[in-house]
mmCIF file of C-alpha atoms and ligand atoms in Angstrom:
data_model
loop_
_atom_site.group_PDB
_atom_site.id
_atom_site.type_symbol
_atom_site.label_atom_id
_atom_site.label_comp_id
_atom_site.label_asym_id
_atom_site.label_seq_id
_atom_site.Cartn_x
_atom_site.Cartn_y
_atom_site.Cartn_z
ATOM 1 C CA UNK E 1 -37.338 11.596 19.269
ATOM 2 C CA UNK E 2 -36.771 14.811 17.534
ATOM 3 C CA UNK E 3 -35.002 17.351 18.790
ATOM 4 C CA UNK E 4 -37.363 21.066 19.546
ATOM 5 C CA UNK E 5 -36.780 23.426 17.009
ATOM 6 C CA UNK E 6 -37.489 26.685 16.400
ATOM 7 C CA UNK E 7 -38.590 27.510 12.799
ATOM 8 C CA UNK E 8 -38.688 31.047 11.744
ATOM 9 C CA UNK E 9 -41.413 31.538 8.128
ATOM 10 C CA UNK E 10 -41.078 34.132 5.935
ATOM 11 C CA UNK E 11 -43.038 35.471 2.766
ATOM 12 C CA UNK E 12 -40.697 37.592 0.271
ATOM 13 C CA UNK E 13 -41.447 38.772 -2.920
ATOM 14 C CA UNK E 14 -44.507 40.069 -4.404
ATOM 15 C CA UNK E 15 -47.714 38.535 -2.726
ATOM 16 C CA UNK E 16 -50.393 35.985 -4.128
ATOM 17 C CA UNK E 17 -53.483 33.690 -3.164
ATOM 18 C CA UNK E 18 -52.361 30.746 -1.056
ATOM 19 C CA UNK E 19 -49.240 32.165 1.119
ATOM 20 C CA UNK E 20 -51.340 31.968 4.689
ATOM 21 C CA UNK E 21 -52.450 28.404 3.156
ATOM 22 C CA UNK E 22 -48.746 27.717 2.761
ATOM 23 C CA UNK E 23 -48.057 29.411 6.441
ATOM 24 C CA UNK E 24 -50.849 27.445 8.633
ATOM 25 C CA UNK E 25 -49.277 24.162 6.735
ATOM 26 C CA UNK E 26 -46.393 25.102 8.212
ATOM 27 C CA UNK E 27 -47.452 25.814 11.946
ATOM 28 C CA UNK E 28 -49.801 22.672 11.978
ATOM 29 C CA UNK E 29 -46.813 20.223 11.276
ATOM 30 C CA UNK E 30 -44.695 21.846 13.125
ATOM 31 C CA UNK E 31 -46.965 22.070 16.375
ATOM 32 C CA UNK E 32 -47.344 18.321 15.649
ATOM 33 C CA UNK E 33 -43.857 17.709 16.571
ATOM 34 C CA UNK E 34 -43.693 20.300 19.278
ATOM 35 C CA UNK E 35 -41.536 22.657 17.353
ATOM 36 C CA UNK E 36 -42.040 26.575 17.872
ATOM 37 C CA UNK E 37 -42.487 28.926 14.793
ATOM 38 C CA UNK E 38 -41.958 32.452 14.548
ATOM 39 C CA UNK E 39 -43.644 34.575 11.704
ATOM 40 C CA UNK E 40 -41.327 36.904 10.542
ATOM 41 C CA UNK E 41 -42.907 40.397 9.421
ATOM 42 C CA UNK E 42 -42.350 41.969 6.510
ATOM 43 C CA UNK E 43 -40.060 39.521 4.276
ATOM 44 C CA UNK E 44 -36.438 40.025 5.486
ATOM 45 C CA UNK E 45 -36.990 43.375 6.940
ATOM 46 C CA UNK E 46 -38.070 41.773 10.508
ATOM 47 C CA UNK E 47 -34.759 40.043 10.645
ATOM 48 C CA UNK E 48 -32.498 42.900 9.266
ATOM 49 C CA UNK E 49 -33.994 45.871 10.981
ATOM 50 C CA UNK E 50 -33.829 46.874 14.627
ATOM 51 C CA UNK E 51 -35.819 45.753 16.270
ATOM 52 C CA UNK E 52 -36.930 42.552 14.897
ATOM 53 C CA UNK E 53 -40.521 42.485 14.354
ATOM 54 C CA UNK E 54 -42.039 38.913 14.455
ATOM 55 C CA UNK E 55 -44.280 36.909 16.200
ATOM 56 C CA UNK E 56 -44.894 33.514 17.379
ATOM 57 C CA UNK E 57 -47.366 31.353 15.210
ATOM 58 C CA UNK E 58 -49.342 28.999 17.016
ATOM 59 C CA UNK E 59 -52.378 26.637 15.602
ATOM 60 C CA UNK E 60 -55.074 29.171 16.865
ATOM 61 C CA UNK E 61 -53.524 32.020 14.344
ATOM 62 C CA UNK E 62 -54.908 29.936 11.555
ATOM 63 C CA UNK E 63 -57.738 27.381 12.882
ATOM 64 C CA UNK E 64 -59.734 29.794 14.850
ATOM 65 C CA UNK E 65 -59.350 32.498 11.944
ATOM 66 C CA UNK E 66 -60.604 32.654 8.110
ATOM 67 C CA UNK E 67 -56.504 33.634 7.386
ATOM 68 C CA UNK E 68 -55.964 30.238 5.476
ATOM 69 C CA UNK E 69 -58.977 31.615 3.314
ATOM 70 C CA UNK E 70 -57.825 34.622 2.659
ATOM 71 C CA UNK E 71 -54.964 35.891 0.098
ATOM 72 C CA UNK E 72 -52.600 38.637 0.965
ATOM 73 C CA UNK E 73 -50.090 37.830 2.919
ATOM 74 C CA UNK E 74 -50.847 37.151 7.156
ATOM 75 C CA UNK E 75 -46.807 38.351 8.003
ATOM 76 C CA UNK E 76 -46.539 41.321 5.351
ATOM 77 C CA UNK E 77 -44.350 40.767 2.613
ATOM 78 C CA UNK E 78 -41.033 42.745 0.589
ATOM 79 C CA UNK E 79 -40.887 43.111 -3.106
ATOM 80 C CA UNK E 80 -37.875 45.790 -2.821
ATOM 81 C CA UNK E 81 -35.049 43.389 -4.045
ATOM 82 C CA UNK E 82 -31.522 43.994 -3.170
ATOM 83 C CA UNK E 83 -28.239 46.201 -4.881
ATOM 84 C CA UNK E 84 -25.702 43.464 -4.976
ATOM 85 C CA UNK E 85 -23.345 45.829 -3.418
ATOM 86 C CA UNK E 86 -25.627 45.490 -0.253
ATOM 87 C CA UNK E 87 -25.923 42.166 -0.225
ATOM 88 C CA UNK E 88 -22.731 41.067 2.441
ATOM 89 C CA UNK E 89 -24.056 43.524 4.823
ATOM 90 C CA UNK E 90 -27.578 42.065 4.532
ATOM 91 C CA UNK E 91 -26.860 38.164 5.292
ATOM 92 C CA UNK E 92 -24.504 39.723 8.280
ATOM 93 C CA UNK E 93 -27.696 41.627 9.644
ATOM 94 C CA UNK E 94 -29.934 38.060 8.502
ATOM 95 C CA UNK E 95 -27.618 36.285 10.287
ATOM 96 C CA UNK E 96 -27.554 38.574 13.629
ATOM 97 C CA UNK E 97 -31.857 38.540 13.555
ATOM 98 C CA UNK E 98 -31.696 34.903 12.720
ATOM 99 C CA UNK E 99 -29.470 34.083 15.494
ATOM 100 C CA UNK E 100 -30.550 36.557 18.087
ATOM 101 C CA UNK E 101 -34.108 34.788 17.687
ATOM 102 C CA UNK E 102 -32.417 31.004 18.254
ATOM 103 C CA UNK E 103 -33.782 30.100 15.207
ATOM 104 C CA UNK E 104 -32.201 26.520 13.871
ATOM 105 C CA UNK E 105 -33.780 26.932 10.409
ATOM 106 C CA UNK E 106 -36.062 29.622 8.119
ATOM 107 C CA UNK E 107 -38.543 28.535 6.020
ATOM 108 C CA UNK E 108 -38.879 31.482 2.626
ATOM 109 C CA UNK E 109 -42.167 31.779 0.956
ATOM 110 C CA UNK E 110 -41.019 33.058 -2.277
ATOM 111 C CA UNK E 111 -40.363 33.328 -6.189
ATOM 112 C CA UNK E 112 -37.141 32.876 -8.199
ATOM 113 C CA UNK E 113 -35.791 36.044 -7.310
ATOM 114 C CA UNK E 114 -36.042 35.164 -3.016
ATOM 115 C CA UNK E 115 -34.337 32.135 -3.613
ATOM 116 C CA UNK E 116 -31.819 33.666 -4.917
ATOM 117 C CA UNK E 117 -31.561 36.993 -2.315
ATOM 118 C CA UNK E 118 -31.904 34.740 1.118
ATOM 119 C CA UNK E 119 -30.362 31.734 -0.811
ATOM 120 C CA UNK E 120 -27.487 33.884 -0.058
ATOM 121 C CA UNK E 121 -28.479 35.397 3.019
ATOM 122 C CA UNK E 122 -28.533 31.895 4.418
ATOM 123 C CA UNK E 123 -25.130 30.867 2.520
ATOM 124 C CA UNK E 124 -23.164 33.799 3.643
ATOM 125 C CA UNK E 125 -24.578 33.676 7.244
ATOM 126 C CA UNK E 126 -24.562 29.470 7.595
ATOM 127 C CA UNK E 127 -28.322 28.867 8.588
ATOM 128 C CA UNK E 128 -30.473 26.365 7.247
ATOM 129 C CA UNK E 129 -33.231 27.184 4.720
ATOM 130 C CA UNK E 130 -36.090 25.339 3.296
ATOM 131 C CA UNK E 131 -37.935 27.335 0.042
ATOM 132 C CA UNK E 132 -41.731 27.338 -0.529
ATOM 133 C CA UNK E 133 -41.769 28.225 -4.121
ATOM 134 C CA UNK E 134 -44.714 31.256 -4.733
ATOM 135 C CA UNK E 135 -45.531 33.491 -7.477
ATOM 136 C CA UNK E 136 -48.487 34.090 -9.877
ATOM 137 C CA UNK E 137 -45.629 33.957 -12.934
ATOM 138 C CA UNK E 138 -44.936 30.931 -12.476
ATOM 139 C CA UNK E 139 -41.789 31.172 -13.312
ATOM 140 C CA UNK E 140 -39.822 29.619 -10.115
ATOM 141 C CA UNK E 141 -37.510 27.021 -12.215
ATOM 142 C CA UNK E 142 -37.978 23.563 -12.049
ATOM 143 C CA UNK E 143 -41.656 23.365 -10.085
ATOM 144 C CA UNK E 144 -44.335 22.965 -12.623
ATOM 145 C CA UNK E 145 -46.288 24.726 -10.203
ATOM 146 C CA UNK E 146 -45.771 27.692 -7.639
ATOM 147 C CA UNK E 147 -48.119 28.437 -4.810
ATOM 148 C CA UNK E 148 -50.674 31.582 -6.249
ATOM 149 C CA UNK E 149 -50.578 31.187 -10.083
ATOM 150 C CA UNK E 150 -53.567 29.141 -10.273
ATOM 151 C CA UNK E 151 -55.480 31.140 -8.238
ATOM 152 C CA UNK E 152 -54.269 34.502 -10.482
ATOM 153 C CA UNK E 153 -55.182 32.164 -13.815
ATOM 154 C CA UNK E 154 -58.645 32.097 -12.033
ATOM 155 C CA UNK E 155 -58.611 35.974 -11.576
ATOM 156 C CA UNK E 156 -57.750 36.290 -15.261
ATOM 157 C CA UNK E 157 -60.118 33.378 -16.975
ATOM 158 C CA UNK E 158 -63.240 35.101 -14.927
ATOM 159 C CA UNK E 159 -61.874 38.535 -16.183
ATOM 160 C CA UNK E 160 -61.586 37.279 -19.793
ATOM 161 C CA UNK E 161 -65.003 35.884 -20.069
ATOM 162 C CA UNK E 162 -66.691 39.530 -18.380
ATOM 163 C CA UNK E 163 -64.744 41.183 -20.915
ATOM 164 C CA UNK E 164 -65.999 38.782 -23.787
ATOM 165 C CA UNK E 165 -69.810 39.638 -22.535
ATOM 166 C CA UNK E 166 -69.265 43.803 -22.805
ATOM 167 C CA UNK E 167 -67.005 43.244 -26.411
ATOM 168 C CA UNK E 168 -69.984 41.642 -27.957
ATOM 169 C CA UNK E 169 -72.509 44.087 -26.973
ATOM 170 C CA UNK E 170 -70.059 46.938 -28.023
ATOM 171 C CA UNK E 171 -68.410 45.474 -30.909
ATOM 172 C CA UNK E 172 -64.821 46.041 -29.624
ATOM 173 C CA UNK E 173 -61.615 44.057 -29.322
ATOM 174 C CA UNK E 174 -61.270 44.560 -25.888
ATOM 175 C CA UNK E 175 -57.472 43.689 -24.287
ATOM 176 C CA UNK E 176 -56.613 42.613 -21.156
ATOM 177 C CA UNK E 177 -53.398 43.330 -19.473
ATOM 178 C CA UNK E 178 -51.910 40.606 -17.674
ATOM 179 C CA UNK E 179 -49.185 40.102 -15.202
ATOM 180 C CA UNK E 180 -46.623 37.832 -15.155
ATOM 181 C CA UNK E 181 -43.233 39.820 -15.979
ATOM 182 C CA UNK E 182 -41.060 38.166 -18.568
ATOM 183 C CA UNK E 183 -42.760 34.957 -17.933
ATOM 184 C CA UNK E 184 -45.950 34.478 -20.898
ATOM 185 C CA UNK E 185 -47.339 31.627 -18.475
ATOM 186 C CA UNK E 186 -50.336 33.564 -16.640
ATOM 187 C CA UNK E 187 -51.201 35.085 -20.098
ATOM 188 C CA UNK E 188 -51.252 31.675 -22.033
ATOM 189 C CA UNK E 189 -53.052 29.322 -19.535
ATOM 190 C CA UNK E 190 -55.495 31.920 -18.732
ATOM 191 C CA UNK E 191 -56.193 32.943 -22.359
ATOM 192 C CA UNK E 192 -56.596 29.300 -23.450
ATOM 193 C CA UNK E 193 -59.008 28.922 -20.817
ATOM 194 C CA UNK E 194 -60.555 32.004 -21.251
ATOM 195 C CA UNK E 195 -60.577 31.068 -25.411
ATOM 196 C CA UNK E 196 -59.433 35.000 -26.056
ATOM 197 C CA UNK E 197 -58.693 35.312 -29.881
ATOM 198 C CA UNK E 198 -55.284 37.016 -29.504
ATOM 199 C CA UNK E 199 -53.023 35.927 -27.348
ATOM 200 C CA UNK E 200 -48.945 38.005 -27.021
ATOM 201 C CA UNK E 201 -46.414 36.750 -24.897
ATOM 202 C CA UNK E 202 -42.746 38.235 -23.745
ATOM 203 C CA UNK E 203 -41.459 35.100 -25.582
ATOM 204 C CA UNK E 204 -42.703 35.247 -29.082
ATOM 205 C CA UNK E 205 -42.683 37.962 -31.086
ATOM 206 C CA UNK E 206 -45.560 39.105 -33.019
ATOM 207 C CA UNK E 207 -46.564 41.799 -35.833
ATOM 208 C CA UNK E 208 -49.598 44.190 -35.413
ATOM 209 C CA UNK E 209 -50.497 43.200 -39.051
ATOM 210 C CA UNK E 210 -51.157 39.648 -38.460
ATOM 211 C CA UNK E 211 -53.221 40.934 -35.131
ATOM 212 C CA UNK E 212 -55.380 42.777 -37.391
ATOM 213 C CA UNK E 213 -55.505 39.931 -39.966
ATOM 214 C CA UNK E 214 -57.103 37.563 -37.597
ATOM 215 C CA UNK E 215 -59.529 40.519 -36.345
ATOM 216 C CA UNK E 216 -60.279 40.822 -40.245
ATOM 217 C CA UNK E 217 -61.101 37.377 -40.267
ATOM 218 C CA UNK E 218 -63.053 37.253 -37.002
ATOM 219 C CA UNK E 219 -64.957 39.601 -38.344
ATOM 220 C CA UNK E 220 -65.193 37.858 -41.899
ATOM 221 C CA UNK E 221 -67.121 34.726 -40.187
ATOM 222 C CA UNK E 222 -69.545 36.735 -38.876
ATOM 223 C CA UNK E 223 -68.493 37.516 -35.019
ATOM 224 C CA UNK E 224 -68.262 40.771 -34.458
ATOM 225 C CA UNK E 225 -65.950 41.046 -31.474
ATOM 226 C CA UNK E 226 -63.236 39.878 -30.034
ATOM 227 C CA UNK E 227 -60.944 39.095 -26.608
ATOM 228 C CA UNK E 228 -57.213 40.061 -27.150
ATOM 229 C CA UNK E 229 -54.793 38.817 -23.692
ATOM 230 C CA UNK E 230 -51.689 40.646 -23.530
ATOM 231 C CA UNK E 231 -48.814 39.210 -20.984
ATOM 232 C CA UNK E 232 -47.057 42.884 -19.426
ATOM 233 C CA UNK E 233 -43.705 41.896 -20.412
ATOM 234 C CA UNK E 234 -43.906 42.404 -24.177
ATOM 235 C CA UNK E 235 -41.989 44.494 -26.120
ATOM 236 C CA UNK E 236 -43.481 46.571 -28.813
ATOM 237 C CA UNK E 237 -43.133 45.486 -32.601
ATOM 238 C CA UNK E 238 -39.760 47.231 -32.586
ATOM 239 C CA UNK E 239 -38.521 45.588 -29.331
ATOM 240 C CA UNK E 240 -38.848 48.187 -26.519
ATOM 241 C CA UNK E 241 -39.849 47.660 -23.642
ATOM 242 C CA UNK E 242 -42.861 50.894 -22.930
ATOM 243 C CA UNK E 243 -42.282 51.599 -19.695
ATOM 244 C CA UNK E 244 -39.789 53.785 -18.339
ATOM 245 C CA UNK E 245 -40.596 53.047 -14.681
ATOM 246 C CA UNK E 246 -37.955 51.633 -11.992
ATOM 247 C CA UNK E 247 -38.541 50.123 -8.486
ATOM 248 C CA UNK E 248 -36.184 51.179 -5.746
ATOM 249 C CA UNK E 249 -33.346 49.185 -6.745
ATOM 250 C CA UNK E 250 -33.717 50.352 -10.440
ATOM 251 C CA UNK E 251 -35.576 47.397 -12.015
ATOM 252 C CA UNK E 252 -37.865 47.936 -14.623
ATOM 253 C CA UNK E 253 -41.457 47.850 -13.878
ATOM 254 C CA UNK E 254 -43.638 46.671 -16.148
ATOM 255 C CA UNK E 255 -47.179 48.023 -17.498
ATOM 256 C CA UNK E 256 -48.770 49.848 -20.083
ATOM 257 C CA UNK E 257 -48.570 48.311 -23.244
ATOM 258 C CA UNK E 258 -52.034 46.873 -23.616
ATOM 259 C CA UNK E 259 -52.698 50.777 -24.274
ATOM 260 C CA UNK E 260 -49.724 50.969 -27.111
ATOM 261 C CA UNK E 261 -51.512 47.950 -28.685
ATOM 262 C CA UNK E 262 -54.282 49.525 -28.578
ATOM 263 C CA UNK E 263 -53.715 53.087 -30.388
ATOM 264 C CA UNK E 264 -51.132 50.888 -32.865
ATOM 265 C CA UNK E 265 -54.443 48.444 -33.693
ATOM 266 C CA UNK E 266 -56.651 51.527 -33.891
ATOM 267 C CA UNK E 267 -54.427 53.462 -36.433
ATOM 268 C CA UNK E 268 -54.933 50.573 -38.562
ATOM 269 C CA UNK E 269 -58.138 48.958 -38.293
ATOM 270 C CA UNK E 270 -61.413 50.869 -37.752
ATOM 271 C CA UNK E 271 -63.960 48.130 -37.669
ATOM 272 C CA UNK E 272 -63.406 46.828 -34.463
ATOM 273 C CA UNK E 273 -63.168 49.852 -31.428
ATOM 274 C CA UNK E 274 -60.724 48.853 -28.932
ATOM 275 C CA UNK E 275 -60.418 49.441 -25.104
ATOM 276 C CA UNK E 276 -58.117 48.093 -22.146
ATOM 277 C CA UNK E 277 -58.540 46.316 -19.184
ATOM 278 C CA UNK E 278 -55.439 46.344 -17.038
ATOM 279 C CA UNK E 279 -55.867 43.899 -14.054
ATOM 280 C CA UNK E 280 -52.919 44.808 -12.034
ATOM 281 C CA UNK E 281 -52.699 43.810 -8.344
ATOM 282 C CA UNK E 282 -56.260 41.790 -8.153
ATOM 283 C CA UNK E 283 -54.873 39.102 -10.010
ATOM 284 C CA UNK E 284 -52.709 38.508 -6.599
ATOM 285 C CA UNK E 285 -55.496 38.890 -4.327
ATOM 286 C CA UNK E 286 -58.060 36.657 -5.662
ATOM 287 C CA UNK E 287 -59.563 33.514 -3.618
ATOM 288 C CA UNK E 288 -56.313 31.094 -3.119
ATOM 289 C CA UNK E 289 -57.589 27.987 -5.382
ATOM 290 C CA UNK E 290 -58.873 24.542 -4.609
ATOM 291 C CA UNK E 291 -55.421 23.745 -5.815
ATOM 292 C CA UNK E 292 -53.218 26.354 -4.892
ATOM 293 C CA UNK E 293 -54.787 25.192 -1.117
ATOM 294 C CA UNK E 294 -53.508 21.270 -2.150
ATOM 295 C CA UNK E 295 -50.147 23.199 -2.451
ATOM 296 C CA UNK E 296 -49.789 24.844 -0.019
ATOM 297 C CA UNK E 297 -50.458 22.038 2.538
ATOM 298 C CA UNK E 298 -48.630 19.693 0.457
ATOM 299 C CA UNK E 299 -45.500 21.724 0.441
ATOM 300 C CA UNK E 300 -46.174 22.653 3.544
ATOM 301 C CA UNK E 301 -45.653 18.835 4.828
ATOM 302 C CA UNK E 302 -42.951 18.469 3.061
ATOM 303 C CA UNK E 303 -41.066 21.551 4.657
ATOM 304 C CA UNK E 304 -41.698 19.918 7.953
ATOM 305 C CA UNK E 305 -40.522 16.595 6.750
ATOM 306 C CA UNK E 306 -36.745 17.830 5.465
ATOM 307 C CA UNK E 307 -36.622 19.983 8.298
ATOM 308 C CA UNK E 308 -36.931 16.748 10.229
ATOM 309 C CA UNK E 309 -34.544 14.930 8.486
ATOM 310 C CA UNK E 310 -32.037 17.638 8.549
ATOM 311 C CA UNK E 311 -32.333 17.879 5.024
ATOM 312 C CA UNK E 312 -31.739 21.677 4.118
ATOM 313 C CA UNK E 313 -31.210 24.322 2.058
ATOM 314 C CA UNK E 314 -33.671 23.038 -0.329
ATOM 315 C CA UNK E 315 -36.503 24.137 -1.921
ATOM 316 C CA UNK E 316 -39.677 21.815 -2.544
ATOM 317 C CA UNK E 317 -41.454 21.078 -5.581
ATOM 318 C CA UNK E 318 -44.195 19.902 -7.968
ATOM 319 C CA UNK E 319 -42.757 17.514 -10.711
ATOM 320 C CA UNK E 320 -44.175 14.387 -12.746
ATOM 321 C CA UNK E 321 -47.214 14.687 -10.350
ATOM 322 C CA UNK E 322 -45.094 14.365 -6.634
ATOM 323 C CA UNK E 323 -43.612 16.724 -3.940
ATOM 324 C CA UNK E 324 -39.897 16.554 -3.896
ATOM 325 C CA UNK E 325 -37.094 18.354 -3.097
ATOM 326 C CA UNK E 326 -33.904 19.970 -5.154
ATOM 327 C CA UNK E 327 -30.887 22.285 -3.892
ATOM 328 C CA UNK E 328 -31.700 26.263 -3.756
ATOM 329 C CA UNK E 329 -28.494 26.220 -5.557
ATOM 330 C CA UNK E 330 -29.535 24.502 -8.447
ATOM 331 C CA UNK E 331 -32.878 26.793 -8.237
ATOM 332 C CA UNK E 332 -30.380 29.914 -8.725
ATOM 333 C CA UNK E 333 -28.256 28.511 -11.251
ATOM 334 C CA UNK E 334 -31.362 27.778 -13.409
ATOM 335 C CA UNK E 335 -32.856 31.302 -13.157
ATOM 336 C CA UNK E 336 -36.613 32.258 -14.498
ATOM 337 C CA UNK E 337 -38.419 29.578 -16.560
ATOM 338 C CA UNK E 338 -40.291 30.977 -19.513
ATOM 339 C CA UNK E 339 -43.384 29.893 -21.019
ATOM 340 C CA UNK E 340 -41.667 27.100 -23.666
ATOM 341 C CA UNK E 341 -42.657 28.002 -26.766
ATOM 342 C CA UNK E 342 -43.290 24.225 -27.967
ATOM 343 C CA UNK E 343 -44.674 23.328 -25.094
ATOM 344 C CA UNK E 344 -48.712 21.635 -24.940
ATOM 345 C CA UNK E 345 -50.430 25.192 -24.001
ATOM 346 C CA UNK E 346 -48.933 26.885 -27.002
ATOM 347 C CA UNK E 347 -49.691 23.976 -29.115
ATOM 348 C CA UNK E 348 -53.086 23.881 -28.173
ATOM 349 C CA UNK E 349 -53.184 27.410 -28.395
ATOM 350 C CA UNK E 350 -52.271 27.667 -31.758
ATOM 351 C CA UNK E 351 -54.457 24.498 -32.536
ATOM 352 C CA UNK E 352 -57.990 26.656 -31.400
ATOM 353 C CA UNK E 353 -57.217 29.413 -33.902
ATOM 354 C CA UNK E 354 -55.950 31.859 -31.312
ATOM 355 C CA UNK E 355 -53.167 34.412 -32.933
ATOM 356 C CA UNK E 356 -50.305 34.053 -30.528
ATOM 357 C CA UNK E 357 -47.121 35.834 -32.431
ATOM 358 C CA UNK E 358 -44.725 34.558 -35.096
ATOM 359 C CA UNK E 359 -43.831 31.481 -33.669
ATOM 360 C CA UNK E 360 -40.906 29.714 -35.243
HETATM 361 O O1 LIG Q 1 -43.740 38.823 -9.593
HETATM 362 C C1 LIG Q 1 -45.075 39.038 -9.312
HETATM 363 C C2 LIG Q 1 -45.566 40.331 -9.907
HETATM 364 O O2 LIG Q 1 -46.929 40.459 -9.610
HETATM 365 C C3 LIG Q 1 -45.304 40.486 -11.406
HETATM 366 O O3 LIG Q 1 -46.214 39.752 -12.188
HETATM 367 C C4 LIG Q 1 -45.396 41.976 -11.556
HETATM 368 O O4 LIG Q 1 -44.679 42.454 -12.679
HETATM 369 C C5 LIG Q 1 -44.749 42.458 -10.297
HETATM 370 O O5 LIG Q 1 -44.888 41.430 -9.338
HETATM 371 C C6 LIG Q 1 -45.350 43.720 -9.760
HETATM 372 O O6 LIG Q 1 -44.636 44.077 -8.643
HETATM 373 P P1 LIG Q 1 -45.047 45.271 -7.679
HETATM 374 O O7 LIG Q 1 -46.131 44.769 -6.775
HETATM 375 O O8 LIG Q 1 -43.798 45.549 -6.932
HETATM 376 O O9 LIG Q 1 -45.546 46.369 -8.520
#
């Protein structure tokens, strides 16, 4: 028989569709086995701070309530990051909140950059962690998939064909400002799917000229409009990044440069009018997905399972069509995945027509 436990969840990082999905998973299999779980407010912050703010999670939080339907996040989530300077004193305060709850394990809900914080949280303070991977960037290595990007492509393909209805009746290029940080993944799937006629990505460069070439030509075969996608985390033609802004721990923040595209294509090209659509924070708020749900309670599962097993600090993933399970360190050591450049999207991409930067 296995031993009670007492499981303590957490969602860090920047919210998305499909983290209560991923957090009733979690409480179902674990009331199966008689476990307790304790949802931890706030990300980290309701084991670091005095007093610890948490709650236990029974089935009746999720099965008598529409949370598993919802997005946002049911515990409250922390996209602050961490100085690395702070980062000792923060796994001894983990540590103390992990321990003063009786926890034997934690379970993160998170992206790339959580695995890496309470990676070493956990490391530094010896407790057992399982990862969830989450993020709408999709760029949590070595998971072809992470809980809440699907749903965001959704967000972005329904935004891309509204915007594709207005441009024809105006005869604009009309750009839409995606998410997705460094990572072109959100951009690329949903602008395939949305068949936009421009599509520029943090990892190819591009040239304004060629933009306004295939707008010429557009226009050439008789269409007079077009859908340009635009993935935050590009630079401008000369390679800067536009915006000046930093979060607390003096990270860049990304936005803005669907409007520099913009004024640069308008300088140069008159028979097209162009506005932007910036979708910001909906596109982590939309319904969670058919499959981002299949994720979630497939990962969720498979928490349980290594928990049972003793198998720990892990993270679970989607590969080659199965759930498995790698090392959190090997998740650190391979940092953010970018959108490969060869890979089938692009290629398809590039095989529809759509303009998608100077690809080598
Ligand atoms: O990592 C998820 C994400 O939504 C990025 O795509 C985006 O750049 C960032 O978070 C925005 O973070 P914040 O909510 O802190 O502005």
């Amino acid at each position: 028989m296995t031993k009670e436990k007492r499981i303590g969840i957490l969602t860090s990082g920047g919210d998305c569709a499909g983290l209560n999905a991923v957090i009733r998973a979690v409480v179902n299999g674990a009331s199966q086995k008689g476990w307790k779980v304790f949802g931890i407010h706030n990300g980290t912050e309701g084991l670091t701070e005095k007093p610890l703010s948490y709650e236990e999670l029974t089935v009746h939080n999720f099965s008598d309530t529409p949370w598993p339907r919802l997005s946002g996040s049911y515990l409250g989530s922390l996209n602050k990051g961490v100085k690395m300077e702070a980062l000792s004193e923060m796994s001894r305060r983990f540590g103390e909140g992990v321990r003063e709850l009786g926890l034997d394990a934690v379970i993160v809900v998170g992206g790339d950059g959580s695995m890496n914080i309470t990676g070493n949280y956990c490391k530094g303070a010896g407790i057992k962690m399982i990862g969830i991977p989450k993020t709408i960037d999709n760029d949590t290595p070595i998971t072809e998939f992470s809980v809440g990007f699907n749903s965001a492509c959704q967000v972005c393909t329904t935004a891309i064909d509204s915007l594709e209805l207005t441009a024809r009746s105006h005869q604009r290029a009309l750009i839409c400002e995606v998410m997705g940080r460094d990572a072109g993944h959100l951009a690329m799937q949903s602008a395939l799917a949305g068949q936009a006629d421009v599509c520029l990505v943090p990892e190819i460069p591009y040239k304004i000229d060629n933009i306004i070439k295939k707008l010429k030509e557009i226009k050439a075969s008789g269409r007079n409009h077009a859908v340009i996608v635009v993935s935050e985390g590009i630079k401008t033609e000369d390679g800067e990044h536009i915006s000046g802004a930093k979060n607390m721990i003096g990270e860049a923040v990304y936005g803005g440069v669907g409007q520099y595209l913009s004024s640069e294509i308008n300088i140069r090209y008159k028979d097209f009018q162009t506005r932007v659509t910036t979708l910001g924070h909906i596109q982590r708020s939309g319904t969670p997905s058919m499959f981002d749900r299949y994720l979630a309670a497939i990962f969720g599962a498979k928490a349980i399972e290594l928990l049972a097993n003793d198998e720990t600090n892990k993270m679970v993933i989607w590969k080659d069509g199965h759930v498995q399970a790698i090392s959190i360190e090997e998740v650190v050591k391979k940092g953010t995945t970018l959108l490969d450049t060869h890979s089938d999207c692009v290629k398809a991409a590039q095989a529809l027509g759509m303009y998608i930067g100077e690809i080598k």
